[in-house]
PDB file of C-alpha atoms in Angstrom:
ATOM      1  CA  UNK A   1       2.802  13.596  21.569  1.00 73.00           C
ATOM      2  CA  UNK A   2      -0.384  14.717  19.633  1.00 76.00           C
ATOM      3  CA  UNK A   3       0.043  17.931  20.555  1.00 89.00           C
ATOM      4  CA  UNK A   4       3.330  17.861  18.837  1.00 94.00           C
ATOM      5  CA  UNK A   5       2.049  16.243  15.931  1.00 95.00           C
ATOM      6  CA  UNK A   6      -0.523  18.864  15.231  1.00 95.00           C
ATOM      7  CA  UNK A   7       2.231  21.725  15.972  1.00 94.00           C
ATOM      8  CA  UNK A   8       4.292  19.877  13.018  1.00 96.00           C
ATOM      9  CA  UNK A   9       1.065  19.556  10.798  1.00 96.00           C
ATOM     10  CA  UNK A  10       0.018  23.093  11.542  1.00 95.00           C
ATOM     11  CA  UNK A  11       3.910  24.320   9.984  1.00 95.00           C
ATOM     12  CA  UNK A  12       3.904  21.698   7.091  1.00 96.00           C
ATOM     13  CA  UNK A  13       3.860  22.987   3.745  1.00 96.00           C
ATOM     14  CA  UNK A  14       5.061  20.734   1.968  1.00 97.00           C
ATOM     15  CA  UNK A  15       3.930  17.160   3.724  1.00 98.00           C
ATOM     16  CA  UNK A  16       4.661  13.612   2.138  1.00 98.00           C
ATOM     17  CA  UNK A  17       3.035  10.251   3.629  1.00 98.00           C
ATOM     18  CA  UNK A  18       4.733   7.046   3.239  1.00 96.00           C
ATOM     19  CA  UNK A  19       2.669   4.500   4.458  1.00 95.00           C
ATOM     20  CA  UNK A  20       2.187   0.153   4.702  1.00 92.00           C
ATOM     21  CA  UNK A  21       0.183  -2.639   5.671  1.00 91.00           C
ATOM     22  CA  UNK A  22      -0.636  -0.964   9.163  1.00 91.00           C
ATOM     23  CA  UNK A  23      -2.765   1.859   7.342  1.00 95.00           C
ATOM     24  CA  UNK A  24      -5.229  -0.803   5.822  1.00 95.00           C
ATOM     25  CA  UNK A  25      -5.593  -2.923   8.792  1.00 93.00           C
ATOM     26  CA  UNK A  26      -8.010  -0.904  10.787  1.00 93.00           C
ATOM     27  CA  UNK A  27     -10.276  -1.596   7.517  1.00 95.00           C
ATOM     28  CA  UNK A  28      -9.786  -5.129   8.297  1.00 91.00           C
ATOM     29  CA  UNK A  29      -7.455  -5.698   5.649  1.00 93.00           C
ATOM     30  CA  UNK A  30      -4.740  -8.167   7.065  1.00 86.00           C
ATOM     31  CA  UNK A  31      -0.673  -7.450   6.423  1.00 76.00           C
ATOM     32  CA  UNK A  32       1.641 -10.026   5.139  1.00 64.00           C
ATOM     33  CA  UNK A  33       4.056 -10.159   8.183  1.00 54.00           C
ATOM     34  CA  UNK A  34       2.483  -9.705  11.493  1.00 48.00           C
ATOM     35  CA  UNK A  35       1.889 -12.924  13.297  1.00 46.00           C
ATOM     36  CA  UNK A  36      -1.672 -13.257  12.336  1.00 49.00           C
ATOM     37  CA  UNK A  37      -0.843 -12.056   8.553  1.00 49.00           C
ATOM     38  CA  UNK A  38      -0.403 -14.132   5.129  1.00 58.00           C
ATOM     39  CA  UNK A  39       2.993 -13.862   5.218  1.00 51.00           C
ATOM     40  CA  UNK A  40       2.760 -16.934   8.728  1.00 47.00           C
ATOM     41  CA  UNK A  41       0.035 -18.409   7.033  1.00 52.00           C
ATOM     42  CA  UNK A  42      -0.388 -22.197   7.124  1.00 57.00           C
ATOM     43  CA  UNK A  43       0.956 -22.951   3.435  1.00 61.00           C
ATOM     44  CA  UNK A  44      -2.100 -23.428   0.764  1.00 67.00           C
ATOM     45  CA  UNK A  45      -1.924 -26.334  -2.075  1.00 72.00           C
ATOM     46  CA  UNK A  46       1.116 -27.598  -0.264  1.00 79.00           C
ATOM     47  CA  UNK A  47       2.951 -23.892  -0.779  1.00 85.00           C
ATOM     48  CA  UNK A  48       3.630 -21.039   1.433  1.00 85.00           C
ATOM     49  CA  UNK A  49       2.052 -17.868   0.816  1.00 86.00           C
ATOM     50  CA  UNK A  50       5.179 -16.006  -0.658  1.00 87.00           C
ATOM     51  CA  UNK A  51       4.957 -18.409  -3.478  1.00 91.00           C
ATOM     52  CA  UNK A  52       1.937 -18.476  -4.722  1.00 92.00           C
ATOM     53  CA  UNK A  53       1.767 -14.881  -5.465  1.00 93.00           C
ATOM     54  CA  UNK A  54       5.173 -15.207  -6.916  1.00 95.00           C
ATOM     55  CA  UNK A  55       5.781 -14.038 -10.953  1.00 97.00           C
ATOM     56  CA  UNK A  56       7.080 -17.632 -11.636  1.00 97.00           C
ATOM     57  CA  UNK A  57       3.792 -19.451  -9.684  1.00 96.00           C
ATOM     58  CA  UNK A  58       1.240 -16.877 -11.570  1.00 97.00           C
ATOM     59  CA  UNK A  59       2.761 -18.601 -15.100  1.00 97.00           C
ATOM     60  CA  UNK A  60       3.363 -21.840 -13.822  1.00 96.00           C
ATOM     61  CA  UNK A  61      -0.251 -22.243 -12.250  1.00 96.00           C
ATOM     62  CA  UNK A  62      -2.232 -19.472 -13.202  1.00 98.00           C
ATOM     63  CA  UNK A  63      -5.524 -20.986 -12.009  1.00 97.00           C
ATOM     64  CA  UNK A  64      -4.222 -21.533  -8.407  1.00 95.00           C
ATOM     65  CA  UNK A  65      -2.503 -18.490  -8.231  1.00 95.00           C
ATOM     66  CA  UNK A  66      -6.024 -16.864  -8.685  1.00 96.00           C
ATOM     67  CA  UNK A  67      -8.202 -18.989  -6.669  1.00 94.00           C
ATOM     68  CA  UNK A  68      -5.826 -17.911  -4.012  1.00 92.00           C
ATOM     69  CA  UNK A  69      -5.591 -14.340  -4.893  1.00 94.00           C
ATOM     70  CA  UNK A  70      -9.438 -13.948  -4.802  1.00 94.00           C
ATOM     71  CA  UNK A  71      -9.702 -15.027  -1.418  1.00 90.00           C
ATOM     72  CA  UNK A  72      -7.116 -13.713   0.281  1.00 89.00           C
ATOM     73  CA  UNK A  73      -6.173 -10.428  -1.731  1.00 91.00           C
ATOM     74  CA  UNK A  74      -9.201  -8.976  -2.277  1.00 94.00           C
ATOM     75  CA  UNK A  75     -11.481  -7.244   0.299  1.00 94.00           C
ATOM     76  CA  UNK A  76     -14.265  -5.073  -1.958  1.00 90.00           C
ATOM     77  CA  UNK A  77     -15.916  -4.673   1.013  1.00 92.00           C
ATOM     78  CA  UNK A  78     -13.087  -2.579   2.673  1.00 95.00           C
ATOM     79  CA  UNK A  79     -13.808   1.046   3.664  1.00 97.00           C
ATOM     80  CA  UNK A  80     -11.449   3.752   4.103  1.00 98.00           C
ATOM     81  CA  UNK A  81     -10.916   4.446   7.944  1.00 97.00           C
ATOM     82  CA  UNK A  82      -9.677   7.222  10.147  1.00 97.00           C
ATOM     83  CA  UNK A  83      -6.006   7.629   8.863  1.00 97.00           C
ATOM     84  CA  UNK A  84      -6.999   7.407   5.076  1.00 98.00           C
ATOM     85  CA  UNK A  85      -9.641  10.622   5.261  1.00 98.00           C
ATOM     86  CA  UNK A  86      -7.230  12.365   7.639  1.00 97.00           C
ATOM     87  CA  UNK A  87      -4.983  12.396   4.870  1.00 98.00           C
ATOM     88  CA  UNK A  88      -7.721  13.252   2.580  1.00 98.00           C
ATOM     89  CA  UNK A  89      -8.387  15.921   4.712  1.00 97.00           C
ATOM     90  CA  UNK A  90      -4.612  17.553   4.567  1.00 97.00           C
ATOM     91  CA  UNK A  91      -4.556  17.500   0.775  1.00 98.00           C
ATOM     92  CA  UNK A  92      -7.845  19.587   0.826  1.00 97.00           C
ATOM     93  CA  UNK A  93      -6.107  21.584   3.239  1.00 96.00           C
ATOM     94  CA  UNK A  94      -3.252  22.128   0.480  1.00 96.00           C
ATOM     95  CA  UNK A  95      -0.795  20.779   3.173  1.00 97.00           C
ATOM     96  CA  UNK A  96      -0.072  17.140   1.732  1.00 98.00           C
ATOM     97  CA  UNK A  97       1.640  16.898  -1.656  1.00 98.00           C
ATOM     98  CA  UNK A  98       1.625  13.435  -1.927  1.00 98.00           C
ATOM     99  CA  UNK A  99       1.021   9.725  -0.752  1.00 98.00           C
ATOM    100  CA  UNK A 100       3.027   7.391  -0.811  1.00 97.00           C
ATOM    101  CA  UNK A 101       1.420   3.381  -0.415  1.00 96.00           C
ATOM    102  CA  UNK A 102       3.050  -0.058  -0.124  1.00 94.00           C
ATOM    103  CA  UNK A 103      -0.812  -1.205  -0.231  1.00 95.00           C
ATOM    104  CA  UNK A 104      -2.734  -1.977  -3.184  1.00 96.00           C
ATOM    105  CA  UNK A 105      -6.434  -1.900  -1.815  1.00 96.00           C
ATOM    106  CA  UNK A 106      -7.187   1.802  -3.372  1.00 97.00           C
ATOM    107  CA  UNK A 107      -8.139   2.722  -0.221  1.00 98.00           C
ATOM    108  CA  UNK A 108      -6.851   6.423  -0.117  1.00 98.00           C
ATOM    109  CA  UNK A 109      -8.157   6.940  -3.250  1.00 98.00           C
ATOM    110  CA  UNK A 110     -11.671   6.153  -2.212  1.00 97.00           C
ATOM    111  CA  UNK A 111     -11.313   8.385   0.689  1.00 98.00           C
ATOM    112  CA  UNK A 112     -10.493  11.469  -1.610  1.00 97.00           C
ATOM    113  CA  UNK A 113      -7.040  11.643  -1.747  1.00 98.00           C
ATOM    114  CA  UNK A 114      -6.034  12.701  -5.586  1.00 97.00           C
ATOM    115  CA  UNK A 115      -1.910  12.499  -5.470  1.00 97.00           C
ATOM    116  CA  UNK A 116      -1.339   8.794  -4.583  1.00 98.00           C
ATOM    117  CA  UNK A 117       2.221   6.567  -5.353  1.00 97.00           C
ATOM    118  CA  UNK A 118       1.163   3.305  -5.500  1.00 97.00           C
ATOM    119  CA  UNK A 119       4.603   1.155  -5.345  1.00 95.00           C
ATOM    120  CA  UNK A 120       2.792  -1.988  -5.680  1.00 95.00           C
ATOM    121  CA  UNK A 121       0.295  -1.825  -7.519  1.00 97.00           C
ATOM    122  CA  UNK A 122      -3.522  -1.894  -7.532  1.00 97.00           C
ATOM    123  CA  UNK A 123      -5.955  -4.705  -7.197  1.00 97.00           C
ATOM    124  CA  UNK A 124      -8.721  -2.126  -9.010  1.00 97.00           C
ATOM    125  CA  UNK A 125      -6.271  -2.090 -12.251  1.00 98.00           C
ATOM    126  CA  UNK A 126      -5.899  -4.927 -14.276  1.00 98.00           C
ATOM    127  CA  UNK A 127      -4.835  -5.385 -17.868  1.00 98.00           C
ATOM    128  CA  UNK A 128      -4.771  -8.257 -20.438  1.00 98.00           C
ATOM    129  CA  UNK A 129      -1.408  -9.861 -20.852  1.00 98.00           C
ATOM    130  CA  UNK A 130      -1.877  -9.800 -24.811  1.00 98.00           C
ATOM    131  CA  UNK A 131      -3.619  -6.778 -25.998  1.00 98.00           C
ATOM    132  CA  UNK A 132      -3.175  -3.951 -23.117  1.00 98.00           C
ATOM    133  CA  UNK A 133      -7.438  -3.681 -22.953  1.00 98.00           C
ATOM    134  CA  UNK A 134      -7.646  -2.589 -18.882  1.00 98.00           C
ATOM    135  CA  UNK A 135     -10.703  -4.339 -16.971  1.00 98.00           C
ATOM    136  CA  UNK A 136     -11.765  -3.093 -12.965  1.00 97.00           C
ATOM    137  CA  UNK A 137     -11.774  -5.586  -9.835  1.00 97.00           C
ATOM    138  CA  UNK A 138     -15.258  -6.511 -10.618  1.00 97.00           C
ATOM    139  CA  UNK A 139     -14.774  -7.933 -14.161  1.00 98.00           C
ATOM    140  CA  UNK A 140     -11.602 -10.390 -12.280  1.00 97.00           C
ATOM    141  CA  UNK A 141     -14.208 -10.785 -10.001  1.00 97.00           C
ATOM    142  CA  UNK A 142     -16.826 -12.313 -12.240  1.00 97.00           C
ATOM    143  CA  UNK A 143     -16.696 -15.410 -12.966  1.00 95.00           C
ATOM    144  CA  UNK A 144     -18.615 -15.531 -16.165  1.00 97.00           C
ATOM    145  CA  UNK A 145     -15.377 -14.148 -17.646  1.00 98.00           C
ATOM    146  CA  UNK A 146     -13.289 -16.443 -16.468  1.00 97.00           C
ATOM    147  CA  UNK A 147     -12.261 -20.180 -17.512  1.00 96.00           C
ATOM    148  CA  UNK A 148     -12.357 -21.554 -13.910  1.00 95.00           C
ATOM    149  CA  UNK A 149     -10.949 -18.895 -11.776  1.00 96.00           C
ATOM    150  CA  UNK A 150      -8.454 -17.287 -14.496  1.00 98.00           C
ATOM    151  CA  UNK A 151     -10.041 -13.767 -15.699  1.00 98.00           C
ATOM    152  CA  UNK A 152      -9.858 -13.546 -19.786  1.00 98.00           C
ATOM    153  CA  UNK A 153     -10.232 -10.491 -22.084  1.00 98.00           C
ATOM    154  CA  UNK A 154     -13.407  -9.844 -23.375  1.00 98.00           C
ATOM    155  CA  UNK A 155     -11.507  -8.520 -26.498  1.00 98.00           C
ATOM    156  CA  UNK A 156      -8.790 -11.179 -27.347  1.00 98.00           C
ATOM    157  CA  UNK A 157      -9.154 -13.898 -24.860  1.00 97.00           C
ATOM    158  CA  UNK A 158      -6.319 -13.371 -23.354  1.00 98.00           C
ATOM    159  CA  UNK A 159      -5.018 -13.816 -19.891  1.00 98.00           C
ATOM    160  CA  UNK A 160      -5.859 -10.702 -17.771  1.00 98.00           C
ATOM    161  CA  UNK A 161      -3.476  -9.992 -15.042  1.00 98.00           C
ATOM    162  CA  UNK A 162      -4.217  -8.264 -11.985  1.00 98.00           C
ATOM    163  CA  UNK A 163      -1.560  -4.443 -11.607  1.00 98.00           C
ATOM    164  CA  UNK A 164      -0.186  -5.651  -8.713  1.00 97.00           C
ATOM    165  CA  UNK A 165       3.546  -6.497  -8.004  1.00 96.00           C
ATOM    166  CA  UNK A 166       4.052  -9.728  -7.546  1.00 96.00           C
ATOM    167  CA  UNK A 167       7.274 -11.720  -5.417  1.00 94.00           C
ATOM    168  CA  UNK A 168      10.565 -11.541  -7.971  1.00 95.00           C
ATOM    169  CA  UNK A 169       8.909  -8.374 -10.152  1.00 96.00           C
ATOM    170  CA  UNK A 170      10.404  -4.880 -10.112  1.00 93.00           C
ATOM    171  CA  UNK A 171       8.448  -2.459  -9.200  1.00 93.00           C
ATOM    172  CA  UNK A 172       7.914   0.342 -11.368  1.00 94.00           C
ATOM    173  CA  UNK A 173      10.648   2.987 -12.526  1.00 95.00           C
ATOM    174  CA  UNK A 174       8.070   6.208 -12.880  1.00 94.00           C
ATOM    175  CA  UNK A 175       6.532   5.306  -9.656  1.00 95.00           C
ATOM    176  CA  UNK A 176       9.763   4.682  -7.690  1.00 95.00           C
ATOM    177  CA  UNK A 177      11.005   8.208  -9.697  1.00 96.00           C
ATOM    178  CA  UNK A 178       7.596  10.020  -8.783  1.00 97.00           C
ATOM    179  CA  UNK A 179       7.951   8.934  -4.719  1.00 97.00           C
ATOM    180  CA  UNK A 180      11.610   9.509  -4.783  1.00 97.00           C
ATOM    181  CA  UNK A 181      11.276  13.202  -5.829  1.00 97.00           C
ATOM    182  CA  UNK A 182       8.005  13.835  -3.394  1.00 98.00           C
ATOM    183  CA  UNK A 183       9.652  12.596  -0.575  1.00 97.00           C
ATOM    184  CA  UNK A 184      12.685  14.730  -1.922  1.00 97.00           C
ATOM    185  CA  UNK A 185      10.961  17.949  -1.828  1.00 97.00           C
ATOM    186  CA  UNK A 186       8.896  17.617   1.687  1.00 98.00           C
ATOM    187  CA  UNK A 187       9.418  19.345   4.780  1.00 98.00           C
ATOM    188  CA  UNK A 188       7.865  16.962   6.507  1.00 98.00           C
ATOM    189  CA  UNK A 189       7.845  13.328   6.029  1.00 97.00           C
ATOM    190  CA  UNK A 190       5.154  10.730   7.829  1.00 97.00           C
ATOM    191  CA  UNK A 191       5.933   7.782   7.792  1.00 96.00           C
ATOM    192  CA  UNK A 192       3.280   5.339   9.058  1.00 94.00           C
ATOM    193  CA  UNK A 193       1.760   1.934   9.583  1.00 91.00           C
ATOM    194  CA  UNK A 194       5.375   0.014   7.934  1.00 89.00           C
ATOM    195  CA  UNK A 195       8.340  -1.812  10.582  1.00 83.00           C
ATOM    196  CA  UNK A 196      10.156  -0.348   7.245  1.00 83.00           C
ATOM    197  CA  UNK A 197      11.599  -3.604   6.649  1.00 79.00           C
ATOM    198  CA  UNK A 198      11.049  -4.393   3.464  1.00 73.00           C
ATOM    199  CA  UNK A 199      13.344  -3.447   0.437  1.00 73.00           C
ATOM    200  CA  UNK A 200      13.558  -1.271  -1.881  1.00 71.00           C
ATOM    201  CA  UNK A 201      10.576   0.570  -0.543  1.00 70.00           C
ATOM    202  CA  UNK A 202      11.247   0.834   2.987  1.00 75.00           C
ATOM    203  CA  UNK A 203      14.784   2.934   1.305  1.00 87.00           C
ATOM    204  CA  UNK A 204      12.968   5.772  -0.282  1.00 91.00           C
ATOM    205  CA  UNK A 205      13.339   7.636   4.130  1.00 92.00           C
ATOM    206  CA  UNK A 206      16.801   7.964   2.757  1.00 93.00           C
ATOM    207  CA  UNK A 207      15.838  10.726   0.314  1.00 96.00           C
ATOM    208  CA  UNK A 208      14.105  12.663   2.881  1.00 96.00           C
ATOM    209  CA  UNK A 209      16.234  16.114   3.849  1.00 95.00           C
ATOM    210  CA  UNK A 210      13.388  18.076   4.765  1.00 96.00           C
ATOM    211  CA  UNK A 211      12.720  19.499   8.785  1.00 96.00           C
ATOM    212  CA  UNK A 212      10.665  16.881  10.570  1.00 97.00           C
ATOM    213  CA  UNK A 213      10.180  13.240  10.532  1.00 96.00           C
ATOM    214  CA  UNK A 214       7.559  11.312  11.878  1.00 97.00           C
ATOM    215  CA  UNK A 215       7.239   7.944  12.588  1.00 96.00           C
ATOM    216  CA  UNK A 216       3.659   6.223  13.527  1.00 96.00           C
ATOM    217  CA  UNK A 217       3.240   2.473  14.160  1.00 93.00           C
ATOM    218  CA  UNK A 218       2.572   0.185  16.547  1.00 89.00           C
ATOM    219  CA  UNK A 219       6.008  -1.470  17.359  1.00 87.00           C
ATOM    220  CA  UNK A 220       9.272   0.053  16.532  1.00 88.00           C
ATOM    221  CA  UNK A 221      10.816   0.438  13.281  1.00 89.00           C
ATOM    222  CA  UNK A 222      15.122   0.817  12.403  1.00 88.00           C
ATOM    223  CA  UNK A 223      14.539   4.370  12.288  1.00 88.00           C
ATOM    224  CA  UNK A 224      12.766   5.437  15.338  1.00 91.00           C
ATOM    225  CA  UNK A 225      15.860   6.861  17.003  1.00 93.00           C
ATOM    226  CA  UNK A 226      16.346   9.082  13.768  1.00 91.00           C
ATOM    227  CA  UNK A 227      12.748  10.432  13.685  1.00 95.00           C
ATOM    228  CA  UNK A 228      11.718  14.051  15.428  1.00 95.00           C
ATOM    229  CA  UNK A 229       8.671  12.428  16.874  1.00 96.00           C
ATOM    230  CA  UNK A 230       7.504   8.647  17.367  1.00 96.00           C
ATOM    231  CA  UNK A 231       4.298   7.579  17.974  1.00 96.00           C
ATOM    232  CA  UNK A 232       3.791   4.078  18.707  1.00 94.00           C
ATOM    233  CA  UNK A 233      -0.007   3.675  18.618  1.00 93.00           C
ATOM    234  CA  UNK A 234      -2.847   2.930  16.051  1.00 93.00           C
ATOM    235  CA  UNK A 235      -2.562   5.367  13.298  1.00 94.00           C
ATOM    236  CA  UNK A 236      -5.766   6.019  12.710  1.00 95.00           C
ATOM    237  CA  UNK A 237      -6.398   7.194  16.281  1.00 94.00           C
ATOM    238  CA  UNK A 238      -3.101   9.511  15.659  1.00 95.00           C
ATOM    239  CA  UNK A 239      -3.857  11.267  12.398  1.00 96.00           C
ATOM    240  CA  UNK A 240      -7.662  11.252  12.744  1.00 95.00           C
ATOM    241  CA  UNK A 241      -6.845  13.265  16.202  1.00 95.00           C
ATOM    242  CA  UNK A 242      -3.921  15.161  15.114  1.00 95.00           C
ATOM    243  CA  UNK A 243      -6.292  16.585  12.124  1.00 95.00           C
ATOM    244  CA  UNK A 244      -8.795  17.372  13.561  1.00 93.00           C
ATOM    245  CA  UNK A 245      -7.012  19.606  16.596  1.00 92.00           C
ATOM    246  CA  UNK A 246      -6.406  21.307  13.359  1.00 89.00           C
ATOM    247  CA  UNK A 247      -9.825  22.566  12.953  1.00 75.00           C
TER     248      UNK A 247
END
């Protein structure tokens, strides 16, 4: 099955990656709904996971909805891991046009990669809710700009709000539009680390007409019988050995 995988990588022109929670877990970053991830936590402050990082919890208890977000969204010790520079690694090559990331750790970033669709978000970006004025992850981090756990601009005082998207938001028109077309144009389409469960992301496959699709992830997904080639296995072990056959 590698072998095939490099034969399709070694054609691709035009290659798109649409990845999830699966990517980011061999950098120790748990997903939200494997057994072991937030999604089956034990509920916090008498509330289940979901809701806490809900739109209507952030305004209804800001302060809580932060002291949980800090420990249990953010990971600034995370490091970008087999699958992320393998990626990195077919952009340089001029073979992948794009990324495509349900995650929000800015992972594939730090590993190189330059053309990345970031659906939900970004825990690195973060804006103030009154005046626009964008802060990093280390100024949320800091609590000597916060009033108890709830960041606050530097400029106006007001609320700063991490760029992530939270339960009940949309997610963002341009990005959805920038993905949609990407995936559009590709020849090849990997899809990887995602059960593709989750709506409206796990949609965009539908816009794929291009010649080969790939499907990498440790249990099966809806659309395995539709792919050219599944792999069920860790994806960093696939990519990292699929790009480097390469050369």
């Amino acid at each position: 099955m590698y072998e095939d995988l490099t034969n399709i990588l070694q054609k691709a022109e035009r290659l798109v990656f649409f990845g999830g929670a699966g990517v980011s877990t061999e950098s120790h970053i748990p997903d939200f709904r494997s057994e072991t991830g937030l999604y089956h936590a034990k509920q916090t402050y008498g509330r289940s996971p979901e809701e806490i990082i809900s739109h209507s919890f952030f305004l209804q208890d800001t302060e809580t909805f932060f002291d949980y977000y800090k420990n249990n969204m953010i990971y600034p010790d995370a490091e970008p891991n087999a699958a992320h520079y393998a990626l990195a690694r077919l952009e340089e090559m001029g073979k992948l046009q794009a990324i495509v990331t349900q995650n929000i750790d800015g992972l594939h970033q730090k590993a190189g990669s330059k053309k990345v669709f970031e659906l939900h978000g970004s825990v690195l970006r973060n804006y103030c809710m009154d005046c626009g004025a964008s802060y990093g992850l280390d100024y949320v981090m800091d609590e000597a700009n916060c009033k108890g756990h709830v960041p606050h601009c530097a400029k106006c005082g007001g609320i700063v709000k991490p760029d992530v998207v939270l339960y009940e938001e949309s997610l963002d028109t341009a990005m959805i539009d920038g993905a949609v077309e990407a995936i559009r144009r590709a020849d090849v389409l990997i899809v990887g680390g995602t059960s593709l469960v989750v709506y409206p992301a796990a949609g965009l496959i539908r816009y794929f007409r291009g010649d080969h699709l790939v499907l990498i992830n440790k249990g099966s997904t809806p659309y395995d019988k539709e792919a050219d080639l599944v792999i069920h296995d860790a994806i960093g072990k696939v990519l990292g050995t699929a790009v480097k056959a390469l050369g």
